[in-house]
Amino acid sequence: MTVRDVERDAMRRALALAVNGPVGYNPQVGAVILSPDGRILAEGWHRGAGTPHAEVDALSHLSPEQARGATAVVTLEPCNHTGRTGPCAQALLAAGISRVLYAVDDPGVVSAGGADTLRAAGVEVEADVLGDEGRELLASWLTVQRLGRPHVTVKWAQSLDGRAAASDGTSQWITGAAAREDVHRRRAAADAIVVGTGTVLADDPSLTARDGAGALLAHQPRPVVIGERATPADAAVRRHPRAPIFSSSRDLARVLNDLRREGVHRVFVEGGPTLASAFVRQGLVDEVLAYVAPVLLGGPRLALGDIGVDSIGGAVRLALSSVERLGDDLLLVAHPVTTPPANAKDS
């Protein structure tokens, strides 16, 4: 089937409408209903959990006569299951829609299949219309669907010999200004910044994202403090622009699931060696950022502690994706690999 220019324009409009919806557990979705001659009849978007989906929202503005024979242009494949609302594929069929175009396939095991349902009922369906733009819009949500939890980046700063602090516990500043500015930029790209109570008690961090002059950046990650010890009433984190989340759970997978329900897609962990090691040990790390300064500290305060590795065969293998120089420091970005290295031998 040929996608008309007017339909591509309608998809661009649907993508713009989608961003009106909240970022969270549910995807941002927009929809446009076109007449057979290409006129926009109605528009809609998803306003959050429990509200009508974008297609149903758009159809609600039309009479049955207007919808019959029309084209639905949607940013995400119409869902095929009943949750808090009914299946959008069935709503489109009931309205008499004759043609459906969408940008991104629904990755859900339960919710996918709307396109096949529509085709089986005789509706013309065109997938991947402005798919790249649609996937860009839904990038963080799609990552959560793939992982089943938020994406986790673990960051630490270390000396050249792998220490996160000097023997007396001091750690400010191992790295220079350029590296610290890069950290704040990455904080601002996250939905939540996670630390342990040890870091809060030792350093009293504000956990804000700031520019080089110290001013708050436009987007602030929500602070999350994990640990059994109480956070002092006058701690800097309690003055964060966003209300902190406190958790005493040692089950980090459960913590991540709780954050997902809060609409968190990207987690930035920079809470010290104990917490970083726990995320690695529990297999919950998707990206590692290691800022390495050309200094030597010696002593016992390693950037990572026990991560459950007893022998070289059990090493957590990483694929190095980039190395960047930041002033006098280096930033190494790496991702865990799930397959053994090519030269690995069976024992």
Coordinates of C-alpha atoms in Angstrom, one line a residue:
M1 CA 0.0 0.0 0.0
T2 CA 1.1 3.6 -0.7
V3 CA 1.3 6.0 2.2
R4 CA 0.1 9.4 1.1
D5 CA 1.8 12.7 2.0
V6 CA -1.3 13.8 3.8
E7 CA -1.1 10.6 6.0
R8 CA 2.5 11.3 6.8
D9 CA 1.5 14.8 7.8
A10 CA -1.2 13.4 10.0
M11 CA 1.4 11.1 11.6
R12 CA 3.6 14.1 12.4
R13 CA 0.6 15.7 14.0
A14 CA -0.2 12.6 16.0
L15 CA 3.4 12.5 17.3
A16 CA 3.1 16.2 18.3
L17 CA -0.2 15.4 20.1
A18 CA 1.3 12.5 21.9
V19 CA 3.7 14.6 23.9
N20 CA 0.6 16.3 25.6
G21 CA 0.3 13.0 27.6
P22 CA 2.2 12.3 30.7
V23 CA 5.6 10.5 30.7
G24 CA 5.2 7.5 32.9
Y25 CA 4.1 3.8 33.2
N26 CA 2.0 4.2 30.1
P27 CA 3.3 5.3 26.6
Q28 CA 2.6 8.7 25.2
V29 CA 0.3 8.1 22.2
G30 CA -1.4 10.4 19.7
A31 CA -4.1 9.8 17.1
V32 CA -5.6 11.6 14.1
I33 CA -8.7 10.5 12.2
L34 CA -8.7 11.4 8.5
S35 CA -11.7 11.5 6.1
P36 CA -11.3 9.5 2.8
D37 CA -10.2 12.8 1.1
G38 CA -7.5 13.5 3.7
R39 CA -9.2 16.1 5.9
I40 CA -8.6 15.9 9.7
L41 CA -11.9 14.9 11.3
A42 CA -10.7 14.5 14.9
E43 CA -7.6 14.3 17.1
G44 CA -6.8 12.7 20.4
W45 CA -4.1 11.6 22.8
H46 CA -3.7 9.4 25.9
R47 CA -4.0 11.4 29.1
G48 CA -2.8 8.8 31.5
A49 CA -3.6 5.5 33.2
G50 CA -7.3 4.7 33.2
T51 CA -8.2 7.4 30.7
P52 CA -9.3 6.6 27.1
H53 CA -6.5 5.6 24.7
A54 CA -5.6 8.0 21.9
E55 CA -7.7 6.3 19.3
V56 CA -10.8 6.2 21.5
D57 CA -10.3 9.8 22.5
A58 CA -10.2 10.9 18.9
L59 CA -13.2 8.7 18.0
S60 CA -15.2 10.3 20.9
H61 CA -15.3 13.6 18.9
L62 CA -17.1 11.9 15.9
S63 CA -20.5 10.7 15.1
P64 CA -20.8 7.1 13.9
E65 CA -21.5 8.4 10.4
Q66 CA -18.3 10.5 10.4
A67 CA -16.0 7.6 11.6
R68 CA -17.3 5.0 9.1
G69 CA -14.8 4.6 6.3
A70 CA -12.3 7.0 7.8
T71 CA -8.5 6.4 8.3
A72 CA -6.9 6.3 11.8
V73 CA -3.3 7.5 12.1
V74 CA -1.8 6.4 15.4
T75 CA 1.7 6.6 16.9
L76 CA 1.6 3.1 18.5
E77 CA 0.0 -0.1 17.2
P78 CA -3.6 -0.2 18.5
C79 CA -3.8 -2.4 21.6
N80 CA -5.5 -5.8 21.5
H81 CA -6.3 -6.4 25.2
T82 CA -8.6 -5.3 27.9
G83 CA -7.0 -3.5 30.8
R84 CA -8.5 -0.5 32.6
T85 CA -9.9 0.3 29.1
G86 CA -11.1 -1.9 26.3
P87 CA -9.0 -2.9 23.2
C88 CA -8.5 -0.1 20.7
A89 CA -8.4 -2.5 17.8
Q90 CA -12.0 -3.5 18.6
A91 CA -13.0 0.1 19.1
L92 CA -11.7 1.0 15.6
L93 CA -13.5 -2.0 14.1
A94 CA -16.8 -1.0 15.9
A95 CA -16.4 2.6 14.5
G96 CA -16.1 1.3 11.0
I97 CA -12.5 2.6 10.4
S98 CA -11.3 1.2 7.1
R99 CA -7.6 2.0 7.2
V100 CA -5.1 2.3 10.0
L101 CA -1.5 3.6 9.9
Y102 CA 0.8 3.4 12.9
A103 CA 4.4 4.2 13.7
V104 CA 5.6 1.7 16.3
D105 CA 4.8 -1.9 17.0
D106 CA 3.4 -2.6 20.5
P107 CA 6.1 -4.7 22.2
G108 CA 3.8 -6.0 24.9
V109 CA 3.2 -9.7 25.1
V110 CA -0.5 -9.2 26.1
S111 CA -1.3 -5.9 24.4
A112 CA 0.3 -6.6 20.9
G113 CA -1.6 -8.1 18.0
G114 CA -4.0 -5.2 17.2
A115 CA -2.6 -4.9 13.7
D116 CA -3.3 -8.6 13.0
T117 CA -6.8 -8.3 14.4
L118 CA -7.6 -5.4 12.2
R119 CA -6.2 -7.1 9.1
A120 CA -8.2 -10.2 9.8
A121 CA -11.3 -8.1 9.8
G122 CA -10.5 -6.6 6.4
V123 CA -9.0 -3.3 7.5
E124 CA -6.0 -1.9 5.6
V125 CA -3.1 -1.6 7.9
E126 CA 0.3 0.1 7.3
A127 CA 3.0 -0.2 9.9
D128 CA 6.3 1.7 10.5
V129 CA 5.0 5.0 9.2
L130 CA 7.6 7.5 10.4
G131 CA 8.8 4.7 12.6
D132 CA 12.1 6.3 13.5
E133 CA 10.3 9.4 14.8
G134 CA 7.9 7.2 16.8
R135 CA 10.6 5.1 18.3
E136 CA 12.5 8.3 19.3
L137 CA 9.4 9.6 21.0
L138 CA 8.9 6.3 22.9
A139 CA 12.6 5.4 23.4
S140 CA 12.6 5.3 27.2
W141 CA 9.2 3.6 27.4
L142 CA 10.3 1.0 24.9
T143 CA 13.5 0.4 26.9
V144 CA 11.3 -0.3 30.0
Q145 CA 9.2 -2.7 28.0
R146 CA 12.2 -4.6 26.8
L147 CA 13.9 -4.8 30.2
G148 CA 10.8 -5.2 32.3
R149 CA 12.2 -2.5 34.6
P150 CA 13.9 0.9 34.4
H151 CA 17.2 1.3 32.6
V152 CA 20.0 1.5 35.1
T153 CA 23.2 3.5 34.7
V154 CA 25.8 3.1 37.5
K155 CA 28.4 5.8 37.8
W156 CA 31.5 6.2 39.9
A157 CA 34.6 8.4 40.0
Q158 CA 37.9 6.7 40.8
S159 CA 41.6 7.3 40.9
L160 CA 43.9 5.6 38.4
D161 CA 44.4 2.8 41.0
G162 CA 40.7 2.2 41.4
R163 CA 40.0 4.1 44.6
A164 CA 36.8 6.1 45.2
A165 CA 38.2 7.9 48.2
A166 CA 41.3 8.5 50.2
S167 CA 42.0 6.4 53.3
D168 CA 40.4 9.1 55.5
G169 CA 37.2 8.9 53.4
T170 CA 37.6 12.2 51.6
S171 CA 36.6 12.1 47.9
Q172 CA 35.9 15.6 46.8
W173 CA 37.2 16.1 44.3
I174 CA 38.9 13.1 42.6
T175 CA 37.9 14.3 39.1
G176 CA 38.0 17.8 37.6
A177 CA 35.4 20.4 36.6
A178 CA 34.8 19.0 33.1
A179 CA 34.0 15.5 34.4
R180 CA 31.7 16.9 37.1
E181 CA 29.9 19.0 34.5
D182 CA 29.4 15.9 32.4
V183 CA 27.9 14.0 35.4
H184 CA 25.4 16.8 35.9
R185 CA 24.4 16.7 32.3
R186 CA 23.7 13.0 32.6
R187 CA 21.9 13.4 35.8
A188 CA 19.5 15.8 34.0
A189 CA 18.8 13.1 31.4
A190 CA 17.7 10.6 34.1
D191 CA 14.3 10.3 35.8
A192 CA 15.7 9.3 39.1
I193 CA 19.1 9.6 40.9
V194 CA 19.8 6.9 43.4
V195 CA 22.2 6.9 46.4
G196 CA 22.6 5.0 49.6
T197 CA 22.1 6.3 53.1
G198 CA 25.9 6.0 53.6
T199 CA 26.5 8.6 50.9
V200 CA 23.8 10.9 52.3
L201 CA 25.3 10.7 55.8
A202 CA 28.9 11.1 54.7
D203 CA 28.6 13.8 52.0
D204 CA 25.1 15.4 52.4
P205 CA 24.7 15.7 48.6
S206 CA 21.9 17.8 47.1
L207 CA 21.4 15.3 44.2
T208 CA 20.4 18.1 41.9
A209 CA 21.5 18.6 38.3
R210 CA 23.4 21.9 37.9
D211 CA 25.3 23.8 35.2
G212 CA 28.9 25.0 35.4
A213 CA 27.8 28.1 37.3
G214 CA 25.8 26.1 39.9
A215 CA 22.4 27.0 38.6
L216 CA 19.7 24.3 38.5
L217 CA 19.1 22.7 35.1
A218 CA 15.6 22.6 33.7
H219 CA 15.0 18.9 34.3
Q220 CA 15.8 17.5 37.7
P221 CA 15.9 13.8 38.5
R222 CA 13.9 12.6 41.4
P223 CA 16.2 11.7 44.3
V224 CA 15.9 8.2 45.8
V225 CA 17.7 7.2 49.0
I226 CA 18.1 3.5 49.7
G227 CA 19.1 2.2 53.1
E228 CA 18.0 1.3 56.6
R229 CA 19.5 4.3 58.4
A230 CA 17.4 7.4 58.8
T231 CA 18.0 10.5 56.6
P232 CA 18.5 13.5 58.9
A233 CA 15.7 16.1 58.8
D234 CA 18.1 18.8 57.7
A235 CA 19.7 16.8 54.9
A236 CA 20.2 18.6 51.7
V237 CA 18.3 16.0 49.7
R238 CA 15.2 17.0 51.6
R239 CA 15.4 20.4 50.0
H240 CA 15.5 19.0 46.5
P241 CA 13.1 20.6 44.0
R242 CA 11.4 17.1 43.8
A243 CA 10.2 15.1 46.7
P244 CA 12.6 12.4 47.6
I245 CA 11.7 8.7 47.7
F246 CA 13.1 6.7 50.7
S247 CA 13.4 2.9 50.6
S248 CA 14.8 0.5 53.2
S249 CA 14.6 -2.5 50.9
R250 CA 17.6 -4.5 50.0
D251 CA 15.8 -6.1 47.1
L252 CA 16.8 -3.7 44.4
A253 CA 14.7 -5.4 41.7
R254 CA 11.7 -4.5 43.9
V255 CA 12.9 -0.9 44.3
L256 CA 13.2 -0.6 40.5
N257 CA 9.7 -2.0 40.0
D258 CA 8.3 0.5 42.5
L259 CA 10.1 3.3 40.6
R260 CA 8.7 2.0 37.4
R261 CA 5.2 2.4 38.8
E262 CA 6.2 6.0 39.6
G263 CA 6.9 6.6 35.9
V264 CA 10.7 6.3 36.2
H265 CA 12.3 5.0 33.1
R266 CA 16.0 5.9 33.5
V267 CA 17.8 5.4 36.8
F268 CA 21.2 7.1 37.5
V269 CA 23.0 5.4 40.4
E270 CA 25.9 7.3 42.0
G271 CA 25.5 6.3 45.6
G272 CA 28.9 5.0 46.6
P273 CA 30.7 1.7 46.4
T274 CA 28.3 -0.3 48.6
L275 CA 25.2 0.6 46.5
A276 CA 27.0 0.3 43.2
S277 CA 28.3 -3.1 44.1
A278 CA 24.8 -4.2 45.1
F279 CA 23.4 -3.3 41.7
V280 CA 26.2 -5.1 39.9
R281 CA 25.9 -8.2 42.2
Q282 CA 22.1 -8.4 41.6
G283 CA 22.6 -8.1 37.8
L284 CA 20.7 -4.9 37.5
V285 CA 23.2 -2.7 35.6
D286 CA 22.7 -1.8 31.9
E287 CA 25.4 0.9 31.6
V288 CA 28.6 1.7 33.6
L289 CA 30.1 5.2 33.6
A290 CA 33.6 5.2 35.1
Y291 CA 35.3 8.6 35.5
V292 CA 39.0 8.0 35.9
A293 CA 41.3 10.7 37.3
P294 CA 45.1 10.5 36.9
V295 CA 45.8 10.4 40.6
L296 CA 46.9 7.6 42.9
L297 CA 45.3 7.2 46.3
G298 CA 46.1 3.7 47.5
G299 CA 44.3 2.4 50.6
P300 CA 41.2 0.3 51.0
R301 CA 38.5 2.5 49.6
L302 CA 37.8 0.8 46.3
A303 CA 35.3 2.0 43.7
L304 CA 33.6 -1.4 43.9
G305 CA 33.3 -3.9 46.7
D306 CA 32.0 -7.4 46.7
I307 CA 30.1 -8.1 43.5
G308 CA 29.9 -11.8 43.9
V309 CA 32.9 -12.7 41.8
D310 CA 35.0 -15.5 43.3
S311 CA 37.2 -16.4 40.3
I312 CA 38.2 -15.0 36.9
G313 CA 35.7 -17.3 35.3
G314 CA 32.9 -15.5 37.1
A315 CA 34.0 -12.0 36.1
V316 CA 31.3 -9.5 35.0
R317 CA 32.3 -8.9 31.4
L318 CA 31.8 -5.5 29.9
A319 CA 31.9 -4.2 26.3
L320 CA 33.6 -0.8 26.1
S321 CA 31.4 1.5 24.0
S322 CA 33.3 4.7 24.3
V323 CA 36.3 6.5 25.9
E324 CA 36.2 10.3 26.2
R325 CA 38.7 12.7 27.6
L326 CA 37.2 15.3 29.9
G327 CA 40.0 17.8 30.9
D328 CA 42.6 15.6 32.6
D329 CA 40.2 12.8 33.2
L330 CA 38.8 9.9 31.2
L331 CA 35.2 8.7 30.9
L332 CA 34.8 5.0 30.1
V333 CA 31.3 4.0 29.1
A334 CA 30.7 0.2 29.1
H335 CA 27.8 -2.2 29.0
P336 CA 27.6 -5.7 30.4
V337 CA 27.8 -8.5 27.9
T338 CA 25.8 -11.7 28.2
T339 CA 28.0 -14.0 26.1
P340 CA 31.5 -15.2 27.0
P341 CA 34.6 -13.7 25.3
A342 CA 35.8 -15.3 22.1
N343 CA 38.9 -16.7 23.8
A344 CA 37.1 -18.2 26.8
K345 CA 37.7 -21.9 27.4
D346 CA 35.6 -24.4 29.2
S347 CA 37.1 -25.5 32.5

